[in-house]
CSV table of C-alpha atoms in Angstrom, one decimal:
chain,number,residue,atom,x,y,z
A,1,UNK,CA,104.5,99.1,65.6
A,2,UNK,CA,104.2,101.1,69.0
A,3,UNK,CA,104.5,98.7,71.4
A,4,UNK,CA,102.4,97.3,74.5
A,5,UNK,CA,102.7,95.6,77.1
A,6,UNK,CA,99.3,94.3,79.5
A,7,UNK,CA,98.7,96.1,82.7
A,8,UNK,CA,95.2,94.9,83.8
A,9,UNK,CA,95.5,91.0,83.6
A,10,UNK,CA,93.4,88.4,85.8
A,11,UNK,CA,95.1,85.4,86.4
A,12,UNK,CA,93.4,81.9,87.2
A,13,UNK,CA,94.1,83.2,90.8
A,14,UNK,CA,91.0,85.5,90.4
A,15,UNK,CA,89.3,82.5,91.6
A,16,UNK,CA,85.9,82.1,89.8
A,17,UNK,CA,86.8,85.3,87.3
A,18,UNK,CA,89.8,84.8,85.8
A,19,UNK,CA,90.9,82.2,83.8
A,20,UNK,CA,94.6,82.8,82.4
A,21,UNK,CA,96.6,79.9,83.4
A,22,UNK,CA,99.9,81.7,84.6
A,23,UNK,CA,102.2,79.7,82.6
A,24,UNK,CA,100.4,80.1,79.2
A,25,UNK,CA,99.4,83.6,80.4
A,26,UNK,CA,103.4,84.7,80.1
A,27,UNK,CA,104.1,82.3,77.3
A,28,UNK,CA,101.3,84.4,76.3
A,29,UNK,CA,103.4,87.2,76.3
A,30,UNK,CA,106.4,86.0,75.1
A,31,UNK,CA,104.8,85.1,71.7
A,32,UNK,CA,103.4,88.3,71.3
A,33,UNK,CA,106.9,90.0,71.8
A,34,UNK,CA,106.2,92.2,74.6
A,35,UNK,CA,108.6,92.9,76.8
A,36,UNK,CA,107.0,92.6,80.2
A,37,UNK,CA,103.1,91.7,81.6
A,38,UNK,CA,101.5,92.5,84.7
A,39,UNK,CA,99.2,90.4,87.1
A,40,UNK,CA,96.6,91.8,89.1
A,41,UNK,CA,94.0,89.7,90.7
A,42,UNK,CA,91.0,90.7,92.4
A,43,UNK,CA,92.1,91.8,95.7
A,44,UNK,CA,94.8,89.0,95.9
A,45,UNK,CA,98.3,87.9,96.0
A,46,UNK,CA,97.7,84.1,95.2
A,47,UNK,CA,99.8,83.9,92.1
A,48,UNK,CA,102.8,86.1,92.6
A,49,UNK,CA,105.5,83.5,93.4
A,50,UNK,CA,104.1,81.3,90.4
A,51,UNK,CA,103.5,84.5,88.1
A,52,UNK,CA,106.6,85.5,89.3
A,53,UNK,CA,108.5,82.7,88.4
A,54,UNK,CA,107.1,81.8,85.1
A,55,UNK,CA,108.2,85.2,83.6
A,56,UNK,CA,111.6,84.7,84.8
A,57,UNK,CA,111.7,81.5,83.0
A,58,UNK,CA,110.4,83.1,80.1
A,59,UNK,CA,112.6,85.7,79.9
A,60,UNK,CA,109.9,88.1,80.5
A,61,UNK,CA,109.5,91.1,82.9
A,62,UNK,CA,106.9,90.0,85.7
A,63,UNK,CA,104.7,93.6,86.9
A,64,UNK,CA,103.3,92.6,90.4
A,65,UNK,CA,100.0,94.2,90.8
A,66,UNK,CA,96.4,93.6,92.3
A,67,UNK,CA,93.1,95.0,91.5
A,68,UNK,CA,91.5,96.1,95.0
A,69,UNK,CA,88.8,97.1,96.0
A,70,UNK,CA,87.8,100.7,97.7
A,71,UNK,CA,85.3,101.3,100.1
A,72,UNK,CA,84.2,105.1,100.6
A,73,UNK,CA,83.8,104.3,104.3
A,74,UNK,CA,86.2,103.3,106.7
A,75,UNK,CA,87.8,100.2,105.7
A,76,UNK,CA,87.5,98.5,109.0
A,77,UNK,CA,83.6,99.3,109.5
A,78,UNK,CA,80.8,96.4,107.9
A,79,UNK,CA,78.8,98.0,105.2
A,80,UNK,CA,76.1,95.7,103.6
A,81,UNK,CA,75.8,93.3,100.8
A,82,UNK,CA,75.2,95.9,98.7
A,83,UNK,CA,78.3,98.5,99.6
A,84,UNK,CA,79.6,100.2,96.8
A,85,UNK,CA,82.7,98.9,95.9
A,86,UNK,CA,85.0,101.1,93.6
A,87,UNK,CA,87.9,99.0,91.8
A,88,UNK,CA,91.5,100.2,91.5
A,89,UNK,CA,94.6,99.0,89.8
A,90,UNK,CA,97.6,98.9,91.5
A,91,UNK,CA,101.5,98.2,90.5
A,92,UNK,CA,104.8,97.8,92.4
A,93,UNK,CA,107.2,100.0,91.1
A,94,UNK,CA,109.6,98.6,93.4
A,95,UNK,CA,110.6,96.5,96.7
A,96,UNK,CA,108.6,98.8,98.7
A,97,UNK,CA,106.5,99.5,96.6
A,98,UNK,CA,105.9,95.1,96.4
A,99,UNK,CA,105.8,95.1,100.5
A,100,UNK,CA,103.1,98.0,100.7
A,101,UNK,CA,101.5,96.1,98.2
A,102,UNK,CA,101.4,93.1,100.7
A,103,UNK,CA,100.3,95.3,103.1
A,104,UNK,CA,97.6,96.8,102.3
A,105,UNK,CA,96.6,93.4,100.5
A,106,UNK,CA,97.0,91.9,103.9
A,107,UNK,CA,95.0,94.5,105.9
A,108,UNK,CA,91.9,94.2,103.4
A,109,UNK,CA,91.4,90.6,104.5
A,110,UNK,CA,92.5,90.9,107.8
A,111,UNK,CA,91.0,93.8,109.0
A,112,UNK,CA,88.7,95.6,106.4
A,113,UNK,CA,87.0,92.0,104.6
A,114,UNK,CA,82.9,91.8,104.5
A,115,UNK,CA,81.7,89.8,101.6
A,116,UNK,CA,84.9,91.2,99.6
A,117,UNK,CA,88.6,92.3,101.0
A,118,UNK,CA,88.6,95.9,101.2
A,119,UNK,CA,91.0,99.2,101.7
A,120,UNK,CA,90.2,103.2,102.1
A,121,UNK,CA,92.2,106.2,100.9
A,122,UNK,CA,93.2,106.6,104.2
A,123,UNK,CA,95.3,103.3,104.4
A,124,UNK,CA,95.5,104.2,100.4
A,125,UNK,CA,97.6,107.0,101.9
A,126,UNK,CA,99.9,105.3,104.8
A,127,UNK,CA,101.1,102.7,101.9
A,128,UNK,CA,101.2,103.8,99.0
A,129,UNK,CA,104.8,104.7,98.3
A,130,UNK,CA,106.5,102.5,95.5
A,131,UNK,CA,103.0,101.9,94.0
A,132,UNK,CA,101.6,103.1,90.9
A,133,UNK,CA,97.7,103.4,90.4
A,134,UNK,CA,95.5,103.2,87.5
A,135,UNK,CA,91.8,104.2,87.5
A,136,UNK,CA,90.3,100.9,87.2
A,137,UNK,CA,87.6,99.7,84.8
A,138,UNK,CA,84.3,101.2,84.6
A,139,UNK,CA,83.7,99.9,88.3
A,140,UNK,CA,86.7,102.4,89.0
A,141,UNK,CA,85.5,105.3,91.0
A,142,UNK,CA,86.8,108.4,88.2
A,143,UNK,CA,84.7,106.4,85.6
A,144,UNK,CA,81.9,105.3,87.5
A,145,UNK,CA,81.1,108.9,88.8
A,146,UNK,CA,81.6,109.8,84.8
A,147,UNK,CA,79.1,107.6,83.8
A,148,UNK,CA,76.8,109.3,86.5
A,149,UNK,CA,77.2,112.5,84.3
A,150,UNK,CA,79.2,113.9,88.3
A,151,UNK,CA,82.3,115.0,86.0
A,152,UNK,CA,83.1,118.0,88.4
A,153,UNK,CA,83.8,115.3,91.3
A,154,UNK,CA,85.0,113.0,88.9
A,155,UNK,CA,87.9,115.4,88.3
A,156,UNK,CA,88.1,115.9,92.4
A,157,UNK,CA,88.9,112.0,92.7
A,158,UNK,CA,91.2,112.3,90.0
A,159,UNK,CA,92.9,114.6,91.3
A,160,UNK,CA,93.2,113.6,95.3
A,161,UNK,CA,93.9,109.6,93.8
A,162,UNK,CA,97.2,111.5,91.9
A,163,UNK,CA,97.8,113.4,95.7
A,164,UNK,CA,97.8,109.8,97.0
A,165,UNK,CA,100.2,108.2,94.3
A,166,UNK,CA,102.1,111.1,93.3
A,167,UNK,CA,102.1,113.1,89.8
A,168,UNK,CA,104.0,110.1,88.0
A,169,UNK,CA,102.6,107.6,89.7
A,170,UNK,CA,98.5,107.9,88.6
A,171,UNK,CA,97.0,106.9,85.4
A,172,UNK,CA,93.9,107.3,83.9
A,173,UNK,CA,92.6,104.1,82.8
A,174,UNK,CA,90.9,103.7,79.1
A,175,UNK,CA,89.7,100.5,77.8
A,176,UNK,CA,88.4,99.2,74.5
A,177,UNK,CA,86.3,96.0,74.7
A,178,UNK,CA,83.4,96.8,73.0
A,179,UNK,CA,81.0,98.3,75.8
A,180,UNK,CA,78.7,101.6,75.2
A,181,UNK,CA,79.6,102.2,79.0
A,182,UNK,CA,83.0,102.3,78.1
A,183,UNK,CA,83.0,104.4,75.4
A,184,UNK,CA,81.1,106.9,77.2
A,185,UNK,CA,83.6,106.6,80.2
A,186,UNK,CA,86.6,106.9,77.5
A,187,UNK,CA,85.3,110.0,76.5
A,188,UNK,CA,85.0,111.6,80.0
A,189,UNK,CA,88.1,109.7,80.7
A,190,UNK,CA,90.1,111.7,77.8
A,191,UNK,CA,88.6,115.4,78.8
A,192,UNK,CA,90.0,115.0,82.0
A,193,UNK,CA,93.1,114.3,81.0
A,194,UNK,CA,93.1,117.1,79.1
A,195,UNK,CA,92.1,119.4,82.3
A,196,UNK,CA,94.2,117.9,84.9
A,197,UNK,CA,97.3,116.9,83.1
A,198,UNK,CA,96.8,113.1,84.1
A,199,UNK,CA,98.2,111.1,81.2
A,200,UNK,CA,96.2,107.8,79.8
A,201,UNK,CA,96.7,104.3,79.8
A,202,UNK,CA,95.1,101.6,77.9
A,203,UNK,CA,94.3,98.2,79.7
A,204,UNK,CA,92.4,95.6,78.1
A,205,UNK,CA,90.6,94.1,82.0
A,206,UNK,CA,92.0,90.8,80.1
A,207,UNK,CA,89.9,87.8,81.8
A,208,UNK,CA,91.1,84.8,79.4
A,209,UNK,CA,94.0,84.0,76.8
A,210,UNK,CA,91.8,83.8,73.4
A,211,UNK,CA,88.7,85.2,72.1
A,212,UNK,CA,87.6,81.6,72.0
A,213,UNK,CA,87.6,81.3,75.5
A,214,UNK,CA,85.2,83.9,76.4
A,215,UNK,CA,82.1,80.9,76.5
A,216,UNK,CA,84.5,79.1,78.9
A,217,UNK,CA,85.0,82.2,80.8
A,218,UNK,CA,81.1,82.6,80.5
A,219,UNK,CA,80.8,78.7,82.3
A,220,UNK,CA,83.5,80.1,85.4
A,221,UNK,CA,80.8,82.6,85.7
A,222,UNK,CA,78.2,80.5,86.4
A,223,UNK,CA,79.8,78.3,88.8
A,224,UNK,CA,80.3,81.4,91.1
A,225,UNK,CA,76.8,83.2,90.7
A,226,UNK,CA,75.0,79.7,90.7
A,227,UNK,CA,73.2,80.0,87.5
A,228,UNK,CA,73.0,78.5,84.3
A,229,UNK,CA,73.5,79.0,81.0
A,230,UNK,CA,69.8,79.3,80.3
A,231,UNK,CA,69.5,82.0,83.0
A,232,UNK,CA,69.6,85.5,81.1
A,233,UNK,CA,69.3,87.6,84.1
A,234,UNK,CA,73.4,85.8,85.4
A,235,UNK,CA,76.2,87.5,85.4
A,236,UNK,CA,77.6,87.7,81.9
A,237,UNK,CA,80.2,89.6,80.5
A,238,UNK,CA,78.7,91.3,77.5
A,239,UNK,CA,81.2,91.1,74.8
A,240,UNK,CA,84.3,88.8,74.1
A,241,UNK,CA,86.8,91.7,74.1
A,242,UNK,CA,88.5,90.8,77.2
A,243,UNK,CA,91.0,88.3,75.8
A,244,UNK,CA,94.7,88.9,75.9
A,245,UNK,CA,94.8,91.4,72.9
A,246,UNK,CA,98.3,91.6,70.8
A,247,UNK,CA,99.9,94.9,70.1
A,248,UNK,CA,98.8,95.3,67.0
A,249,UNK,CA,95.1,94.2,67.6
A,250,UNK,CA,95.4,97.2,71.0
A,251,UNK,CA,97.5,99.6,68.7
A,252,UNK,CA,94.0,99.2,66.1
A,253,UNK,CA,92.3,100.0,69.0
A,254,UNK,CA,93.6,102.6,70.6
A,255,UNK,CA,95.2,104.7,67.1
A,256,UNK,CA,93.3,107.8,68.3
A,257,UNK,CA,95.0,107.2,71.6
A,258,UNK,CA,98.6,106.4,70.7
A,259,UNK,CA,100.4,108.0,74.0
A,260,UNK,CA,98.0,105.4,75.7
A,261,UNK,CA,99.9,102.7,74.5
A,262,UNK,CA,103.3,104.5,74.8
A,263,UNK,CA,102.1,104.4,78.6
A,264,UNK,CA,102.5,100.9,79.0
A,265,UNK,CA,106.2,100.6,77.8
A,266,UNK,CA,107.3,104.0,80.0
A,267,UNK,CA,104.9,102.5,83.4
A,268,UNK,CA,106.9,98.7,82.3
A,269,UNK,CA,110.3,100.5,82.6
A,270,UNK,CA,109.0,101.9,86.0
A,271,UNK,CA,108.6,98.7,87.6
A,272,UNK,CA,111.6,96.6,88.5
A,273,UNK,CA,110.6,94.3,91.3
A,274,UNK,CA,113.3,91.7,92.3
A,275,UNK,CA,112.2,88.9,94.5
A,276,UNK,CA,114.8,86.3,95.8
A,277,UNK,CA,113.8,82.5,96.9
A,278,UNK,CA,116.4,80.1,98.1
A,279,UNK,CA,117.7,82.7,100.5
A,280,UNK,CA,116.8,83.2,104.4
A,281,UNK,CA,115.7,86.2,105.5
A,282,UNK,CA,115.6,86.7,109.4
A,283,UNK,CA,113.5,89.1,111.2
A,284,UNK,CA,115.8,91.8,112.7
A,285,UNK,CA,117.1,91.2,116.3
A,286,UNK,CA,117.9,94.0,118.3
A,287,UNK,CA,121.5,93.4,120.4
A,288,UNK,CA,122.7,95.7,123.3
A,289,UNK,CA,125.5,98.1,122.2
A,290,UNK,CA,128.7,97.5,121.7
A,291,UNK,CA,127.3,93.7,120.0
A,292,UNK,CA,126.9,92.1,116.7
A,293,UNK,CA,124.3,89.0,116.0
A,294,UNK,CA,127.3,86.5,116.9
A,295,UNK,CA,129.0,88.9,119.2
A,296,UNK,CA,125.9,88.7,121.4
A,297,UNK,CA,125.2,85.1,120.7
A,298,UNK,CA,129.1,84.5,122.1
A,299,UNK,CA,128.0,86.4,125.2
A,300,UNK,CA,124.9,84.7,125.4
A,301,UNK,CA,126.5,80.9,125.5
A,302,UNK,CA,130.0,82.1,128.0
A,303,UNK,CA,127.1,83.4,130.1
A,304,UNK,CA,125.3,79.7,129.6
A,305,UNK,CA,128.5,78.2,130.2
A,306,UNK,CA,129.4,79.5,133.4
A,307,UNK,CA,125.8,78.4,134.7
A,308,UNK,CA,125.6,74.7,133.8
A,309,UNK,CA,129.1,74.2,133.6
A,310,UNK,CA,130.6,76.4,136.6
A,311,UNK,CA,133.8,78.3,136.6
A,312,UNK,CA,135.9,75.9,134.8
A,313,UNK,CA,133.9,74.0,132.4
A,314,UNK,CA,135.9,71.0,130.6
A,315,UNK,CA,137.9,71.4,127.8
A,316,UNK,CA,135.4,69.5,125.2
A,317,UNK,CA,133.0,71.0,126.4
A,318,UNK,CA,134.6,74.5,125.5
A,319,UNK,CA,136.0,72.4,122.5
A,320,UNK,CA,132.6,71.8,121.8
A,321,UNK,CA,131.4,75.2,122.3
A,322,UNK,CA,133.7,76.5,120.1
A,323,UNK,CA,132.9,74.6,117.1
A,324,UNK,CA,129.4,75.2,116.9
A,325,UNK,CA,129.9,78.5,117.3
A,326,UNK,CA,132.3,78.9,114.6
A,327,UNK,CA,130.0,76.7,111.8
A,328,UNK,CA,126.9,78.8,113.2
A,329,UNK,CA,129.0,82.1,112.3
A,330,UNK,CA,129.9,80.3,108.8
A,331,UNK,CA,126.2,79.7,108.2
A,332,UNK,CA,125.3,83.2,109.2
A,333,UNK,CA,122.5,81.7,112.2
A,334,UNK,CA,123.7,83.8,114.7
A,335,UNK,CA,120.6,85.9,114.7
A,336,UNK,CA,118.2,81.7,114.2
A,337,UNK,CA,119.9,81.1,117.4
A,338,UNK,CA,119.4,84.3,119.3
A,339,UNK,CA,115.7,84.6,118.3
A,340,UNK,CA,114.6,81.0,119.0
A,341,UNK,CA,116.2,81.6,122.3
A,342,UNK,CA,114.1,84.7,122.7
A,343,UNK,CA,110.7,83.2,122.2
A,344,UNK,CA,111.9,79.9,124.2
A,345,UNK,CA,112.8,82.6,127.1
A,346,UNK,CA,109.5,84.3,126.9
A,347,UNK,CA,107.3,81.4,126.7
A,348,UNK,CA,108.8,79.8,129.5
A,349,UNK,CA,109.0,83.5,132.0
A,350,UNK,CA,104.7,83.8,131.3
A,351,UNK,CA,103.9,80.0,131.7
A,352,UNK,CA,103.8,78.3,128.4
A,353,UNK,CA,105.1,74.9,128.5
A,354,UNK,CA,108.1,74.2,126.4
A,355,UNK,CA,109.2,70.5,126.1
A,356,UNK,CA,112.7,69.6,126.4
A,357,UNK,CA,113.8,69.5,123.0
A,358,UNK,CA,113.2,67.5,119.9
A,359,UNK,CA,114.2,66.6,116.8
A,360,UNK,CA,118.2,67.2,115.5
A,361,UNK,CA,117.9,70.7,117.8
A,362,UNK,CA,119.1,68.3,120.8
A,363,UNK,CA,122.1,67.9,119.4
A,364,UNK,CA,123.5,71.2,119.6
A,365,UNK,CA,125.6,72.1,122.6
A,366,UNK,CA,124.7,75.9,121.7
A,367,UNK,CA,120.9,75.5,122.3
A,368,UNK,CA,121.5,73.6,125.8
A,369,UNK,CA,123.6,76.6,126.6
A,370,UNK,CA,120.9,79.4,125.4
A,371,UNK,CA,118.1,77.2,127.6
A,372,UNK,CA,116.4,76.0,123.8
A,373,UNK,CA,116.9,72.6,125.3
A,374,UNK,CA,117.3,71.2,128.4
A,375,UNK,CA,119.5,68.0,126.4
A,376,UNK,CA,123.4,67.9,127.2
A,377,UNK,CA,124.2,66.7,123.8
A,378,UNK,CA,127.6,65.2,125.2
A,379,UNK,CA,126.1,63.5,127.6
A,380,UNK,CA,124.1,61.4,124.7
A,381,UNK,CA,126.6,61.7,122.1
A,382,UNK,CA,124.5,63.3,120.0
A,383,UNK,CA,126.1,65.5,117.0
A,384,UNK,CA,125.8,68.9,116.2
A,385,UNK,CA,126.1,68.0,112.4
A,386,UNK,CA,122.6,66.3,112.1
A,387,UNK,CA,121.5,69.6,113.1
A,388,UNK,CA,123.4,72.1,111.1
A,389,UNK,CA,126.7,72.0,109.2
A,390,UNK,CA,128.4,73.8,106.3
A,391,UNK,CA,127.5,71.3,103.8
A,392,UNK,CA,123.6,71.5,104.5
A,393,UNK,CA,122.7,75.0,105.4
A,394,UNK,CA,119.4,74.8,106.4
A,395,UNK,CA,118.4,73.3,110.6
């Protein structure tokens, strides 16, 4: 047997489309022996962490990815109801790859959303290193201009979508599930490859675990168009291939096409994405030269010192001083300290009331001394451990 591993793969998280439970989606994949699965919800990053997570557990490679949507105008412009929407399937080869991921993911809703979250090649372009594309389904732009007979721009798109990506990093997307569109498609889809050099990969657009579920998939449907069962004219999908297909039932599939399957196991090995939870990650804070983080933040609290305290402050007070400074530096909150101080410092230079301190915060001789808090903690006996100490790293 070849090999496969799922690319195209909507997640409960495709809310109203998708209906793979994340859990059983990668136990999923772990029954069927393959090595890795992706996740690529419509135009969302819901389900990462949980996805994410799961296949870790499993002992399974997790692909971050997302199925977004491209508009042919300016992503930032309103279209109407009826805009053309072009799908595209996108993976994170790596960390950057995983942030411009977020980026772009972000931006769609942010700045380009009107009845759906949308991108253009443009911001395509500005974020698309450490990403790897694939053509979509037949709502992809490459196979929807095929299936308009337009193969000469067909091949254009192609081409200017593997510009975007890089040679190694575009896909042709083929599919099997049973549609005469996308056989047609597949066709047009293969000839290209043949001209441009673009290599193949087979996806399955999986929307539920089991063949089985494809009526309950049918109901999820219905409770986002509004219709009913009885209603023929509803959105349907029109056969019960999009289930989570194993290797063998995609290597009977796609035996005419067997370097589209080899695809999945070479793009797999491409994608190592390695996310970290438990661990704080500070935004950077620029120091003056000559500084560290703590260096500064030292600065910082003899210059705080000499202001509340005058020229010769009293020993436990420095004693004081000293101590927090050292379990800060053990903790590595140098840079918590000097930031909150910064926003503190700006919010109170333009007008915004700050209060005098709260919380375990008051009890740290450090913050009086930044101007966090306007609280001598000595004066109060409060403690600087009910704030932070090296047996509870977390304020």
């Amino acid at each position: 047997m070849r090999g496969f591993v799922h690319l195209h793969v909507h997640s409960e998280y495709s809310l109203l489309d998708g209906s793979c439970r994340v859990k059983e989606l990668v136990k999923k994949a772990k029954e069927e022996n393959m090595p890795a699965v992706a996740i690529t919800d419509h135009g969302v990053l819901y389900g990462v962490i949980d996805f994410y997570e799961a296949c870790v557990s499993e002992g399974v490679k997790p692909i971050i990815g997302c199925e977004v949507y491209i508009t042919p105008e300016e992503y930032t412009k309103k279209g109407n109801k009826n805009q053309i929407l072009y799908h595209l399937t996108l993976l994170a080869k790596n960390e950057k790859g995983y942030k411009n991921l977020m980026k772009l993911v972000t931006l769609s809703h942010l700045e380009g959303f009107y009845y759906k979250p949308r991108v253009d090649k443009r911001i395509l372009s500005e974020y698309s290193e450490g990403l790897i594309a694939l053509s979509g389904c037949i709502a992809g732009e490459v196979p929807s201009l095929i299936l308009l007979g337009r193969h000469e721009e067909a091949e254009r798109v192609a081409l200017e979508y593997r510009d975007i990506f890089g040679k190694d990093s575009f896909f042709l997307e083929v599919q099997k599930n049973g549609m005469p569109q996308q056989d047609i498609a597949n066709k047009g889809l293969v000839a290209l490859s043949k001209r441009t050099g673009i290599p193949l990969v087979a996806t399955n657009d999986v929307h539920y675990l089991n063949r089985d579920d494809a009526f309950w998939h049918d109901i999820l449907l219905c409770v986002q168009t509004n219709s009913s069962l009885t209603d023929e004219n509803r959105l349907k999908f029109p056969t019960d291939e999009f289930y989570f297909k194993s290797a063998e039932e995609m290597e009977r599939d796609f035996k005419d096409l067997p370097e589209s399957l080899d695809n999945t196991l070479k793009i797999a090995e491409m994608c190592e994405v390695n996310l970290q939870f438990g661990k704080l990650h500070l935004p950077h804070y620029d120091v003056p030269e000559g500084y560290d983080l703590h260096g500064y933040l030292v600065y910082l609290c003899n210059e705080g010192l000499r202001e509340k305290f005058g020229e010769n402050p009293p020993s436990e007070v420095i004693d004081r001083m000293n101590y927090e400074l050292e379990v800060i530096k053990r903790t590595g909150y140098s840079g918590y300290f000097l930031i909150v101080s910064d926003f503190i410092r700006y919010a109170k230079s333009v007008g915004i009331p700050v209060g005098p301190g709260r919380g375990s915060a008051a009890g740290s001789l450090v913050a009086y001394l930044l101007g966090i808090t306007n609280l001598n903690p000595l004066q109060y006996g409060l403690l600087f451990e009910r704030f932070l100490n090296p047996e509870r790293i977390s304020p």
